[in-house]
PDB file as gemmi writes it, atoms N, CA and C in Angstrom:
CRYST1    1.000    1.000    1.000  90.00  90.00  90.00 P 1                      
ATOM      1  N   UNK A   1     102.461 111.281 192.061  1.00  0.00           N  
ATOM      2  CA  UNK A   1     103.162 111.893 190.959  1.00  0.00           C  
ATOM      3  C   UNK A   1     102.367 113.102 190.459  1.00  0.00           C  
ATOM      4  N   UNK A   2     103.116 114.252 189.927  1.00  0.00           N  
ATOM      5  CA  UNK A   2     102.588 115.019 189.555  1.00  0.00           C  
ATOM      6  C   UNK A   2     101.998 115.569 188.207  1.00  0.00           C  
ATOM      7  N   UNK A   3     101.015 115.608 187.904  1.00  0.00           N  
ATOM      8  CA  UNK A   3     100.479 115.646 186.237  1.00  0.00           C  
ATOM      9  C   UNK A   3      99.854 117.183 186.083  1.00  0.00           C  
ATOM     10  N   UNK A   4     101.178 117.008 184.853  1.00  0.00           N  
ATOM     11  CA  UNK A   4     100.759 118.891 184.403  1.00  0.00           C  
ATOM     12  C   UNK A   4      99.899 118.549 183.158  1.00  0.00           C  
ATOM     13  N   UNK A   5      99.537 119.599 183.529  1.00  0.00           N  
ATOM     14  CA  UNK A   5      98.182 119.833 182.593  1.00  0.00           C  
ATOM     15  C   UNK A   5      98.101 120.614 180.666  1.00  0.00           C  
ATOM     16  N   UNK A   6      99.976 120.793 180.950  1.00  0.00           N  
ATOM     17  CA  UNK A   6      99.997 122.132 179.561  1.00  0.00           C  
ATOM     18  C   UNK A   6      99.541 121.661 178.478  1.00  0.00           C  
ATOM     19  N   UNK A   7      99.908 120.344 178.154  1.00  0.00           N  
ATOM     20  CA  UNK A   7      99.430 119.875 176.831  1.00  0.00           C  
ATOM     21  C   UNK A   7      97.903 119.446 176.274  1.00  0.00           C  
ATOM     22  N   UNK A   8      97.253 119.212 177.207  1.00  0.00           N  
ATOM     23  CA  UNK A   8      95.793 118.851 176.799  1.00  0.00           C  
ATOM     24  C   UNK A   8      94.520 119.844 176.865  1.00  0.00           C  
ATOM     25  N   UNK A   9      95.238 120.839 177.651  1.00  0.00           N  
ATOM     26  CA  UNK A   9      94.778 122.429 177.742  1.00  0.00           C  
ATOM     27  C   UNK A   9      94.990 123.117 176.830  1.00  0.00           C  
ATOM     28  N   UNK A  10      96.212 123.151 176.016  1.00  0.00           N  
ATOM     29  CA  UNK A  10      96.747 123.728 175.004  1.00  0.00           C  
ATOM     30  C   UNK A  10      96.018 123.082 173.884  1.00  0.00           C  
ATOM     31  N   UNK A  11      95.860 121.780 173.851  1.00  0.00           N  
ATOM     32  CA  UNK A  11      94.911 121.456 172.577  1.00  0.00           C  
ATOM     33  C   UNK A  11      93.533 121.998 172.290  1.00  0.00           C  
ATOM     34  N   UNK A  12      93.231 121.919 173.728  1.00  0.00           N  
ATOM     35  CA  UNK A  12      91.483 122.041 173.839  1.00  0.00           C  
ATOM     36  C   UNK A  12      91.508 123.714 173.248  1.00  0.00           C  
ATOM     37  N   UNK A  13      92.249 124.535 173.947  1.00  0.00           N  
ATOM     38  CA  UNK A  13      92.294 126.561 173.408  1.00  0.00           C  
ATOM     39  C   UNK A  13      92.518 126.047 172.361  1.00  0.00           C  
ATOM     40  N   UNK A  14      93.505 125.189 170.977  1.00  0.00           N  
ATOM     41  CA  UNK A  14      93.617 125.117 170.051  1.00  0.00           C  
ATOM     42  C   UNK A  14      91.760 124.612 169.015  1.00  0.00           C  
ATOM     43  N   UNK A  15      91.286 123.794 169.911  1.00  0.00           N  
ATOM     44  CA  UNK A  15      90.653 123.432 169.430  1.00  0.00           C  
ATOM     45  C   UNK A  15      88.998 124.090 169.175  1.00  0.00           C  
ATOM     46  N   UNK A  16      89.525 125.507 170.496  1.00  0.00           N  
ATOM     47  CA  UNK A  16      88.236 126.710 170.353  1.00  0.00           C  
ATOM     48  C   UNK A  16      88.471 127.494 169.209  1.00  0.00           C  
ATOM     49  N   UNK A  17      89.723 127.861 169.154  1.00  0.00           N  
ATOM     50  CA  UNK A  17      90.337 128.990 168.372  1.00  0.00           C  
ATOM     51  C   UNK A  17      89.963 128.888 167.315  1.00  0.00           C  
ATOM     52  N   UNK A  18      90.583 127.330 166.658  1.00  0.00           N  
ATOM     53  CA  UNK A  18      89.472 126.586 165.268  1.00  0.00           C  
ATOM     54  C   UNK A  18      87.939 127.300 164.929  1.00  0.00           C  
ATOM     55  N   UNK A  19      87.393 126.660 166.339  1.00  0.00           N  
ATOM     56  CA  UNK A  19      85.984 127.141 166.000  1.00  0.00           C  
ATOM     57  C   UNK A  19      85.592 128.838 166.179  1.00  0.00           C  
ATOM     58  N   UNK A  20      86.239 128.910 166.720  1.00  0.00           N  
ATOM     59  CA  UNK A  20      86.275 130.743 166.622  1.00  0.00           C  
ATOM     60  C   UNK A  20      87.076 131.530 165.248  1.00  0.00           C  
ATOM     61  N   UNK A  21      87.505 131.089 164.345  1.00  0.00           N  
ATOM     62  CA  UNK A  21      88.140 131.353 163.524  1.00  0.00           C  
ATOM     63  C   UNK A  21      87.376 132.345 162.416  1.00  0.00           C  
ATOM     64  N   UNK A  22      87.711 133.663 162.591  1.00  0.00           N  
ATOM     65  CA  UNK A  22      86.858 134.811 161.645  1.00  0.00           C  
ATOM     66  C   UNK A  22      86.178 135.838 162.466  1.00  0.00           C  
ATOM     67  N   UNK A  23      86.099 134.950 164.017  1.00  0.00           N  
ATOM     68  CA  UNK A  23      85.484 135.814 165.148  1.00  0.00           C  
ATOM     69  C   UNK A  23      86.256 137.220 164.902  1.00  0.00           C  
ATOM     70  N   UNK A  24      85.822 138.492 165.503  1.00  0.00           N  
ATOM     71  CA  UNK A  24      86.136 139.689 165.345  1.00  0.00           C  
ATOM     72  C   UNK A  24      86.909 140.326 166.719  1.00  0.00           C  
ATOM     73  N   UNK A  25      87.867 140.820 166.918  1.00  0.00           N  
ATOM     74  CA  UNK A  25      88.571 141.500 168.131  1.00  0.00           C  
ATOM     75  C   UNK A  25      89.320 140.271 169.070  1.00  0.00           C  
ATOM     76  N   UNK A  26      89.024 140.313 170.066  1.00  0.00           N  
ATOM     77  CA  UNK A  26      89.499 139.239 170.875  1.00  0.00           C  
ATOM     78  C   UNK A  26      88.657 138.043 171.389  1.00  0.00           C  
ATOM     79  N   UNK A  27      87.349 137.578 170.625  1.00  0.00           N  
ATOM     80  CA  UNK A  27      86.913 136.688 170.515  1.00  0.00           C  
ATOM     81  C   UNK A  27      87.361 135.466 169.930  1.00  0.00           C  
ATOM     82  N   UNK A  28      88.567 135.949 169.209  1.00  0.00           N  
ATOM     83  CA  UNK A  28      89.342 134.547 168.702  1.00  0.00           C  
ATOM     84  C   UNK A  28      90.888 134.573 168.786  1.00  0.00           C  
ATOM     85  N   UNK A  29      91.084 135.058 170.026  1.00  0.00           N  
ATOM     86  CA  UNK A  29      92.198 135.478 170.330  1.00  0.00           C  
ATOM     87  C   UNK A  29      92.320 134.979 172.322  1.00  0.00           C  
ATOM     88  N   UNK A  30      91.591 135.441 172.705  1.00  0.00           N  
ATOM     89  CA  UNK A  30      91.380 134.503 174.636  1.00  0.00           C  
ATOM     90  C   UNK A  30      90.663 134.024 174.593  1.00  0.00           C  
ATOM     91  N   UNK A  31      91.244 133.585 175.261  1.00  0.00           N  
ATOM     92  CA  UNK A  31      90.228 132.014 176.216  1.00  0.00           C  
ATOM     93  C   UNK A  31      88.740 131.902 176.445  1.00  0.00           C  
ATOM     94  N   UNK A  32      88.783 133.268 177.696  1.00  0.00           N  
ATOM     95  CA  UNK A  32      87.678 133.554 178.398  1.00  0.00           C  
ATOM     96  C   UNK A  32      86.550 133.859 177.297  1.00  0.00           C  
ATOM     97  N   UNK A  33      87.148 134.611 176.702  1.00  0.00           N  
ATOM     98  CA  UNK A  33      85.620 135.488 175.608  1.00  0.00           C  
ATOM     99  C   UNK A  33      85.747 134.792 174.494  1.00  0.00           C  
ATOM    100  N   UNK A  34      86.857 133.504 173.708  1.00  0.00           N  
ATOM    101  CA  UNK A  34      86.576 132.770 172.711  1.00  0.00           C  
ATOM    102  C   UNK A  34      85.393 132.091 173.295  1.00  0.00           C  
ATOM    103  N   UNK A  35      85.348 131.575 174.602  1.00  0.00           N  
ATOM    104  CA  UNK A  35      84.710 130.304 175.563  1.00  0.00           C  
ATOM    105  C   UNK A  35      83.679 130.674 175.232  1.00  0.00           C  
ATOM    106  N   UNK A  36      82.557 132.430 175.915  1.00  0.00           N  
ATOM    107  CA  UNK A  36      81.542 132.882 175.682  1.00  0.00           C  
ATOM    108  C   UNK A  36      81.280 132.867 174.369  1.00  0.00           C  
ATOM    109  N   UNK A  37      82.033 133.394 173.244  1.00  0.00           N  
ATOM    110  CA  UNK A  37      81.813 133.628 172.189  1.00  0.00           C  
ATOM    111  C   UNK A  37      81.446 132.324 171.634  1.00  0.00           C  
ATOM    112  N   UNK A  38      81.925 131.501 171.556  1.00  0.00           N  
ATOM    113  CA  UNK A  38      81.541 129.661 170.938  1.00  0.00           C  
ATOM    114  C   UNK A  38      80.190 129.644 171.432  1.00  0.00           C  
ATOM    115  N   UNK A  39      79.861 129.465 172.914  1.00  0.00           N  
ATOM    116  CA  UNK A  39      78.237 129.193 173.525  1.00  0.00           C  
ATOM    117  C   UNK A  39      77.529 129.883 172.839  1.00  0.00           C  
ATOM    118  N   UNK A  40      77.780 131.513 172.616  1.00  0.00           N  
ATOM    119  CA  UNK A  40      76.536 132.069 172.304  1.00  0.00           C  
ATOM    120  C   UNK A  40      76.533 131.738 170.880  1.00  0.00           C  
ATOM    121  N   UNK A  41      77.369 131.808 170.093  1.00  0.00           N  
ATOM    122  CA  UNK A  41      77.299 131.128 168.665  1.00  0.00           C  
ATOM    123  C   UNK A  41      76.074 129.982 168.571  1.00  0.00           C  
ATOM    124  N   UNK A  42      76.620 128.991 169.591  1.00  0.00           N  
ATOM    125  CA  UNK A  42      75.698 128.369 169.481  1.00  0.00           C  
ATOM    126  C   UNK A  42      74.270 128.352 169.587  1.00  0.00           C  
ATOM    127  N   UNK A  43      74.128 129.020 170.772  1.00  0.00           N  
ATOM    128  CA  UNK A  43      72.745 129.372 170.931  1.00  0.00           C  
ATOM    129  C   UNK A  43      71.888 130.005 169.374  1.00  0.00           C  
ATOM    130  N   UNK A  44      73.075 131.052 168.961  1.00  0.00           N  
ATOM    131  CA  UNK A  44      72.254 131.629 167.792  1.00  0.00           C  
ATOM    132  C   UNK A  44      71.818 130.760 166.326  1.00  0.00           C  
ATOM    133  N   UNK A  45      73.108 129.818 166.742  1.00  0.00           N  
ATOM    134  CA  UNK A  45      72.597 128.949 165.576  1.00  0.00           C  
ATOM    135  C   UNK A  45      71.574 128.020 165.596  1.00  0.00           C  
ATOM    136  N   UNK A  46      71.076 127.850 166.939  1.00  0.00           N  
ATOM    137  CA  UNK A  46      70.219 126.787 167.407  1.00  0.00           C  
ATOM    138  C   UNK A  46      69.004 127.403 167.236  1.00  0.00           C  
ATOM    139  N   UNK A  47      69.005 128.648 167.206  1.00  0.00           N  
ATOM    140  CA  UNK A  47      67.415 129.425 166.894  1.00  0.00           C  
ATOM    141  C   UNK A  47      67.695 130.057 165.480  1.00  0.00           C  
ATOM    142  N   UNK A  48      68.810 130.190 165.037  1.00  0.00           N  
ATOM    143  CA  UNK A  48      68.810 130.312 163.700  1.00  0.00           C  
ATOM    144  C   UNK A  48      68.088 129.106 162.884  1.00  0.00           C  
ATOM    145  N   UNK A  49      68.391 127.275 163.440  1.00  0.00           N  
ATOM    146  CA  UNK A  49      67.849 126.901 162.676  1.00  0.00           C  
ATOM    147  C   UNK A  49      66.156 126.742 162.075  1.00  0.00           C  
ATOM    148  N   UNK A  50      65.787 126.615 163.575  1.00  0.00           N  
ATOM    149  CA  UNK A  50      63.754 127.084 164.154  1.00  0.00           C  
ATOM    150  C   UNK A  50      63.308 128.232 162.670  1.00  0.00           C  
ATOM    151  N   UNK A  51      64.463 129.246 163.161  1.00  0.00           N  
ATOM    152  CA  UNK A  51      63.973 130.583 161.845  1.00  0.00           C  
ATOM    153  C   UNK A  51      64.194 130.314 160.399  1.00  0.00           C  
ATOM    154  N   UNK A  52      64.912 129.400 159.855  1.00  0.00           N  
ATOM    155  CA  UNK A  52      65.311 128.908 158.981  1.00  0.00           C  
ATOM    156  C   UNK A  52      63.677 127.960 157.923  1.00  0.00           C  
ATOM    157  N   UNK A  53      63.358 127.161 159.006  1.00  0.00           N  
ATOM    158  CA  UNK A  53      62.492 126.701 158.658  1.00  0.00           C  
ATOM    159  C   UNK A  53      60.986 127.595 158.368  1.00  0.00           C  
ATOM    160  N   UNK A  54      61.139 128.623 159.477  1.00  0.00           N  
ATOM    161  CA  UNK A  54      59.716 129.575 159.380  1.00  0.00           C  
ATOM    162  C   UNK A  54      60.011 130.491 158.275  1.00  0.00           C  
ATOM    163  N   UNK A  55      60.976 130.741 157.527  1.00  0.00           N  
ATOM    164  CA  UNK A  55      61.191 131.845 156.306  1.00  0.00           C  
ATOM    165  C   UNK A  55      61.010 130.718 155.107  1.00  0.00           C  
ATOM    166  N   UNK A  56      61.439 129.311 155.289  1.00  0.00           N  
ATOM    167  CA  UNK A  56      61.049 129.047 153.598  1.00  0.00           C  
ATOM    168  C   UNK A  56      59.673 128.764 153.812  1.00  0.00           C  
ATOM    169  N   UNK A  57      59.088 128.474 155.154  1.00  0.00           N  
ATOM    170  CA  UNK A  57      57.820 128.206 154.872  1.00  0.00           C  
ATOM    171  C   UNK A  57      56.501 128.868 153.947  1.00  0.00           C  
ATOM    172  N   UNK A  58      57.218 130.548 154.622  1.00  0.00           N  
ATOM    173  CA  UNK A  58      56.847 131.881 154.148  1.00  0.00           C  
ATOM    174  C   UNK A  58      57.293 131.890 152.561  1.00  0.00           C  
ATOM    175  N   UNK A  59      58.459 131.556 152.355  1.00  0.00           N  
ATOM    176  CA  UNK A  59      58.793 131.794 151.105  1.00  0.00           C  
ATOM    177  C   UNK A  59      57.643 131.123 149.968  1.00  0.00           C  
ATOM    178  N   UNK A  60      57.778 129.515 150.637  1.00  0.00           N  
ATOM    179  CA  UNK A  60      56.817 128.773 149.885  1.00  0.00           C  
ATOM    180  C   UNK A  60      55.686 129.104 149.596  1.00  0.00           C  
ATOM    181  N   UNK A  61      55.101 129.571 150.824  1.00  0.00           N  
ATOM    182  CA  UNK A  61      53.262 130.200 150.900  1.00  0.00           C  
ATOM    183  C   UNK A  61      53.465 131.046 149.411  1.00  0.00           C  
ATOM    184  N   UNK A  62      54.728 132.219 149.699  1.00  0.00           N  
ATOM    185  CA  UNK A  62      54.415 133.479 149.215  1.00  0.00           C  
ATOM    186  C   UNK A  62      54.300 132.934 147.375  1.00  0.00           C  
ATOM    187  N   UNK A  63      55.402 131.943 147.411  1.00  0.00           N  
ATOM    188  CA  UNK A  63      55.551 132.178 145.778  1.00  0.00           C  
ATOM    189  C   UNK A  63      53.833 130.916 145.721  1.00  0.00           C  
ATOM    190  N   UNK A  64      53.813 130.188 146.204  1.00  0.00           N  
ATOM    191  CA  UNK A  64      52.300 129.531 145.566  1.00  0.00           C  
ATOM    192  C   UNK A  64      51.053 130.581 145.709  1.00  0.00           C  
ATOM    193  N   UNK A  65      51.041 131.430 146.690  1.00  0.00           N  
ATOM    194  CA  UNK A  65      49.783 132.587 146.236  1.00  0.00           C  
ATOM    195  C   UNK A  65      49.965 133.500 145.560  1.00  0.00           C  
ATOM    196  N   UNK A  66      51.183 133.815 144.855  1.00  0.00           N  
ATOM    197  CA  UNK A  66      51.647 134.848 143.757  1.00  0.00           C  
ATOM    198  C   UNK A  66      51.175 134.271 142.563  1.00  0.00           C  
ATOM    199  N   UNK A  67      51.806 132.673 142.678  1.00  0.00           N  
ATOM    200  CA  UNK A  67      51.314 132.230 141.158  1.00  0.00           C  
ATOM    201  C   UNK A  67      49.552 131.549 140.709  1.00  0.00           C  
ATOM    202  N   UNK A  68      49.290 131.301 142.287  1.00  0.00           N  
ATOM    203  CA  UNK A  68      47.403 130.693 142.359  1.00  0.00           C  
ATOM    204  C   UNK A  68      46.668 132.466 142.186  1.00  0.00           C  
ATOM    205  N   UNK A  69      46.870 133.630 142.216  1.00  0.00           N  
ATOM    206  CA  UNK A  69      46.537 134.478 142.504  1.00  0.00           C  
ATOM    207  C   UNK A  69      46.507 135.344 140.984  1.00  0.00           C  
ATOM    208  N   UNK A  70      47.545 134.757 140.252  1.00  0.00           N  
ATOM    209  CA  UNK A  70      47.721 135.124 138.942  1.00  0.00           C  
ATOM    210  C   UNK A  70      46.659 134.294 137.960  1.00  0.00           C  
ATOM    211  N   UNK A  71      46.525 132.923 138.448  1.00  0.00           N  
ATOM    212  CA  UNK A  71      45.096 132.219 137.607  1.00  0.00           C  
ATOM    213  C   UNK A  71      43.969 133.156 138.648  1.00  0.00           C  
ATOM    214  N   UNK A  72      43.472 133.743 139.354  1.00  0.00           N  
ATOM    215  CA  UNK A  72      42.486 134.343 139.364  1.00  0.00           C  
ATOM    216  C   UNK A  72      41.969 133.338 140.981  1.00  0.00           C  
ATOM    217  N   UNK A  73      42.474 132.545 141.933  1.00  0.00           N  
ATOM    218  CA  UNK A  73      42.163 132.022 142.330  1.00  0.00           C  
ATOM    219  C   UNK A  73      42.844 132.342 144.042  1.00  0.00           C  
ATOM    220  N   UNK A  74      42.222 132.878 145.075  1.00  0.00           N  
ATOM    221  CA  UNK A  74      42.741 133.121 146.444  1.00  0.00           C  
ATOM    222  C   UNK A  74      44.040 132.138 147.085  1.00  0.00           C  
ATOM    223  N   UNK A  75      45.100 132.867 147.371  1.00  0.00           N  
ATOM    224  CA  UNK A  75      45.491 131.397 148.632  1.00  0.00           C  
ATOM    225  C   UNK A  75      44.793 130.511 149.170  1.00  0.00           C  
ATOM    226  N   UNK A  76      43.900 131.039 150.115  1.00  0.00           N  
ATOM    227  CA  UNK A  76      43.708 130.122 150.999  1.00  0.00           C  
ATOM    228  C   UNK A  76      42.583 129.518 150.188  1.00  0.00           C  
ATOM    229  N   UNK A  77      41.680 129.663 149.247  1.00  0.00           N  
ATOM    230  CA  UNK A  77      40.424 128.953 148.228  1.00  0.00           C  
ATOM    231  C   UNK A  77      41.086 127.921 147.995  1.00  0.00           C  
ATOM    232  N   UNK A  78      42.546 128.252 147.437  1.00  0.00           N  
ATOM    233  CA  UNK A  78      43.537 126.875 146.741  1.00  0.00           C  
ATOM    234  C   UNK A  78      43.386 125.678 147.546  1.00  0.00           C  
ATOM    235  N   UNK A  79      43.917 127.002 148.973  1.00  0.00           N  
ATOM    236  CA  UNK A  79      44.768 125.377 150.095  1.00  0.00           C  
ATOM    237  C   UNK A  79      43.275 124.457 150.538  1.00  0.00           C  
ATOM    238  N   UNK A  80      41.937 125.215 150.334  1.00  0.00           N  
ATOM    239  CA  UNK A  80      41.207 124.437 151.171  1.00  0.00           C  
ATOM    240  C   UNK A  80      40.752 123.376 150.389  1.00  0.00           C  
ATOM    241  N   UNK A  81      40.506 124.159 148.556  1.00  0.00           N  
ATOM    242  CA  UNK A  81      40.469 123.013 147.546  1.00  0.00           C  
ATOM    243  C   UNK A  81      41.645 122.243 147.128  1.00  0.00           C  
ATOM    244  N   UNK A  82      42.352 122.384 147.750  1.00  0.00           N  
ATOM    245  CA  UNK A  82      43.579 121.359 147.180  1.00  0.00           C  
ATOM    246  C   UNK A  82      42.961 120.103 148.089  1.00  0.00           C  
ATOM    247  N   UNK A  83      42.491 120.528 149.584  1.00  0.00           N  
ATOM    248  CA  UNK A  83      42.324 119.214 150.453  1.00  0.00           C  
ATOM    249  C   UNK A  83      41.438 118.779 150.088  1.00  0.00           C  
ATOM    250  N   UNK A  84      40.247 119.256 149.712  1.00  0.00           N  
ATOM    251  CA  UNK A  84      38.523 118.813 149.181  1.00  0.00           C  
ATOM    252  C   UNK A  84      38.940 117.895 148.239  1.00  0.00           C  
ATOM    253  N   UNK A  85      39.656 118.051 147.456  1.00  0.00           N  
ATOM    254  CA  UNK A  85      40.030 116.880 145.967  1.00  0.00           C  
ATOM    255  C   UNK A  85      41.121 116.065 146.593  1.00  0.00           C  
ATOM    256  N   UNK A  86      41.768 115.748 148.068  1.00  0.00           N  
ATOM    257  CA  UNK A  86      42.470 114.446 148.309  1.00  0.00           C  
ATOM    258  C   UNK A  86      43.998 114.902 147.686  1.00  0.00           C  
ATOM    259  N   UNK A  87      44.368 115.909 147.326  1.00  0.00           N  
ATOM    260  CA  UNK A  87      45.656 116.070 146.856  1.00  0.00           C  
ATOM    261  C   UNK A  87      46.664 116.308 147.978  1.00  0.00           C  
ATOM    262  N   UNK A  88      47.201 115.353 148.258  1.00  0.00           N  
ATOM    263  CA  UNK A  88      48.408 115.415 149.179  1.00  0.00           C  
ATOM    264  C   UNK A  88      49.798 115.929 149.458  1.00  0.00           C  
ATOM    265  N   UNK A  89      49.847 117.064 148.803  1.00  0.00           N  
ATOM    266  CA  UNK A  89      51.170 117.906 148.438  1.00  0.00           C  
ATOM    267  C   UNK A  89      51.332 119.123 149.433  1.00  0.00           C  
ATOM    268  N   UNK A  90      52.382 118.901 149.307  1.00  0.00           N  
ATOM    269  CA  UNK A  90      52.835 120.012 150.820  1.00  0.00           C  
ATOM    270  C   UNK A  90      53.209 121.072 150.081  1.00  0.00           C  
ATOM    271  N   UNK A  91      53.236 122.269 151.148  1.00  0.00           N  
ATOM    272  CA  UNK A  91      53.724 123.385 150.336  1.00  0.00           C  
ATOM    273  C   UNK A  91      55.026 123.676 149.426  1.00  0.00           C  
ATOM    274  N   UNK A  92      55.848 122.282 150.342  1.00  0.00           N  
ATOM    275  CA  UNK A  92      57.672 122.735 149.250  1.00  0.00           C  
ATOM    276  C   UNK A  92      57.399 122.171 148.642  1.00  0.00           C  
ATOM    277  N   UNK A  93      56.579 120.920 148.069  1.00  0.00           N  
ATOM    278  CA  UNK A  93      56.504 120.170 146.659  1.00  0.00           C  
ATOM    279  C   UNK A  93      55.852 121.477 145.766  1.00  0.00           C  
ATOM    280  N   UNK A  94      54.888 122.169 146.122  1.00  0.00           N  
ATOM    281  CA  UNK A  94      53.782 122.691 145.186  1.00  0.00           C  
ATOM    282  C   UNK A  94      54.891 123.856 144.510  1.00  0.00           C  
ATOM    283  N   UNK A  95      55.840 124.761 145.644  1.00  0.00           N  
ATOM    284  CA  UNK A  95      56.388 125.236 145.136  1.00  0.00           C  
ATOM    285  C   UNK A  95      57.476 124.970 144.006  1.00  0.00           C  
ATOM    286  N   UNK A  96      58.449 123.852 144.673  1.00  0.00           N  
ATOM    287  CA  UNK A  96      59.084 123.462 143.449  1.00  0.00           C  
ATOM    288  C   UNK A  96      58.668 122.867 142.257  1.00  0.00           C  
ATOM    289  N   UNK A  97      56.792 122.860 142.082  1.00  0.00           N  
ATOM    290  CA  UNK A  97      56.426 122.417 140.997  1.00  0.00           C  
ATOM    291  C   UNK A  97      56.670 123.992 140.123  1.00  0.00           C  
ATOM    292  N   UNK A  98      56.078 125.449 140.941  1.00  0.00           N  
ATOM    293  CA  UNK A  98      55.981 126.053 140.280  1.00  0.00           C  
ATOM    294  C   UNK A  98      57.416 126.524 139.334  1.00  0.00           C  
ATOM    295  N   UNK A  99      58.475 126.213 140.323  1.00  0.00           N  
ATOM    296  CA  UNK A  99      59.525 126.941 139.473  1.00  0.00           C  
ATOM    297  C   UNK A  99      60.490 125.944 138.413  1.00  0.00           C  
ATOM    298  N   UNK A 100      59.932 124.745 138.891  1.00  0.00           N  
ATOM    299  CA  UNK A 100      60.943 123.499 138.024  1.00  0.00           C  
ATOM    300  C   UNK A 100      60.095 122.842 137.118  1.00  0.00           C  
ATOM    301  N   UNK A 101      58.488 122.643 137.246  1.00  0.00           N  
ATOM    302  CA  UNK A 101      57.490 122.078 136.380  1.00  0.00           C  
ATOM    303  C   UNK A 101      56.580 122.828 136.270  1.00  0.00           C  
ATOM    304  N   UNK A 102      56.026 123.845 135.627  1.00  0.00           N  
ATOM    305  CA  UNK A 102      55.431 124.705 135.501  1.00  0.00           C  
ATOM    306  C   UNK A 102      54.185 124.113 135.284  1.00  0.00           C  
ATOM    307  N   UNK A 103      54.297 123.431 134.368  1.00  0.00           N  
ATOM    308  CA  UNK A 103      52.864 122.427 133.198  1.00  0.00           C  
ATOM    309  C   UNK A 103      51.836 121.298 134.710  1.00  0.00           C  
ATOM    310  N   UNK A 104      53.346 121.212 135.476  1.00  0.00           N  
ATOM    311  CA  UNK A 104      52.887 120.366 136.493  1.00  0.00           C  
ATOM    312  C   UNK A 104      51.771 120.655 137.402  1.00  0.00           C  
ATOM    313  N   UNK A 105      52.371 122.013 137.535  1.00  0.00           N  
ATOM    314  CA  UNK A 105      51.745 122.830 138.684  1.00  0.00           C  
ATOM    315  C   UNK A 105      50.381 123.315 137.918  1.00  0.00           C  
ATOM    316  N   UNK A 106      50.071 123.896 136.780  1.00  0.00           N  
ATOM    317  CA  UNK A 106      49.296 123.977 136.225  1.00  0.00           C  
ATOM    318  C   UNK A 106      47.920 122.670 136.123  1.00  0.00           C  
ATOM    319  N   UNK A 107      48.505 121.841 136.460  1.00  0.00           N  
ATOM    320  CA  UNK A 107      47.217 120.400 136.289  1.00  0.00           C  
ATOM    321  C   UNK A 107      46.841 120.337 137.127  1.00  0.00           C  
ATOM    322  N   UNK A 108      47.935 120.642 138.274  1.00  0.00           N  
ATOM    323  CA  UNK A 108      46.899 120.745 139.875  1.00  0.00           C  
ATOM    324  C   UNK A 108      45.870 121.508 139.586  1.00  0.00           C  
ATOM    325  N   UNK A 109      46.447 122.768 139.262  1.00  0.00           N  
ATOM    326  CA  UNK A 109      45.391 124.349 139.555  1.00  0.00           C  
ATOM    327  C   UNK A 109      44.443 123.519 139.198  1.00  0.00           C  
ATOM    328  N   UNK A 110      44.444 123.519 137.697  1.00  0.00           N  
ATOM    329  CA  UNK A 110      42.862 123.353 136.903  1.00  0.00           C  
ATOM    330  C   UNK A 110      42.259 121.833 137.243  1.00  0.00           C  
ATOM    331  N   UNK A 111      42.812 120.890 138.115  1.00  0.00           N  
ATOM    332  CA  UNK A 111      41.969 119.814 138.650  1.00  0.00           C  
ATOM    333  C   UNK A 111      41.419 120.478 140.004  1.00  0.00           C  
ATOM    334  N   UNK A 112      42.171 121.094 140.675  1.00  0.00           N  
ATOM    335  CA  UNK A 112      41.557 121.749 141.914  1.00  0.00           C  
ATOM    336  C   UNK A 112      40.637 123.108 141.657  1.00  0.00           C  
ATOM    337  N   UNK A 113      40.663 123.581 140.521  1.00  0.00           N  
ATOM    338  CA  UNK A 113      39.612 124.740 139.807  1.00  0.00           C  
ATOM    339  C   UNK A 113      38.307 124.252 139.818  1.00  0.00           C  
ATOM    340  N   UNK A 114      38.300 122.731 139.715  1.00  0.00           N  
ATOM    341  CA  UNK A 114      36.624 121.614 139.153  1.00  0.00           C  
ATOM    342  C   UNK A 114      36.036 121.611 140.423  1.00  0.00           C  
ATOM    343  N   UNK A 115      37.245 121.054 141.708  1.00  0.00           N  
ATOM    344  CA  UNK A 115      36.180 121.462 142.556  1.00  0.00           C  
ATOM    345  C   UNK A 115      35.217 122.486 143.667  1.00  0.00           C  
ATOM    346  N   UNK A 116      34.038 122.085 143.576  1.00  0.00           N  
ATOM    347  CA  UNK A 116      33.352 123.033 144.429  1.00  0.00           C  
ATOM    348  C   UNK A 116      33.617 123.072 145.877  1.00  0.00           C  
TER     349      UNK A 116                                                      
END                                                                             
């Protein structure tokens, strides 16, 4: 017997088009170049996410040595005395101390200021 194929083909292009939806020219319009256009999407989003993580990291660094730098005290002096005194805080905690607990972030500094 013979099995046509129109309907489950027709879903699947329906179901690129979806994801191509906003694409520009005929990327969300054929087959062939929706097809390419979806992969490489992906690809970009897959190293978009890698970069995602390396910019707040940066972000984080930047705003904790803006504000350790304003008490009079180096980045990296901070990060090495933050470890010398056993304080276990990562850089996105320290930051969201600076912008959501200010007083917080402040008790670190001046407990990590004591040591030598």
């Amino acid at each position: 017997m013979r099995v046509k194929r129109g309907v489950p083909s027709h879903a699947k292009h329906k179901k690129l088009f979806g994801a191509n939806k906003g694409y520009r020219m005929t990327k969300h319009r054929l087959v062939r170049v929706a097809r390419q256009a979806y992969l490489h999407a992906g690809e970009h989003a897959f190293a978009g996410r890698k970069l995602k993580k390396r910019s707040f990291r940066q972000m984080w660094i930047s705003r904790i040595s803006e504000n350790v730098k304003q008490n009079g005290l180096p980045y990296s002096a901070f990060v090495s005395k933050l470890k010398a005194s056993n304080i276990e805080v990562d850089r996105k905690i320290l930051a969201n101390l600076i912008t959501d607990h200010p007083d917080a972030f402040a008790a670190i500094l001046e407990k990590v200021k004591t040591v030598n």
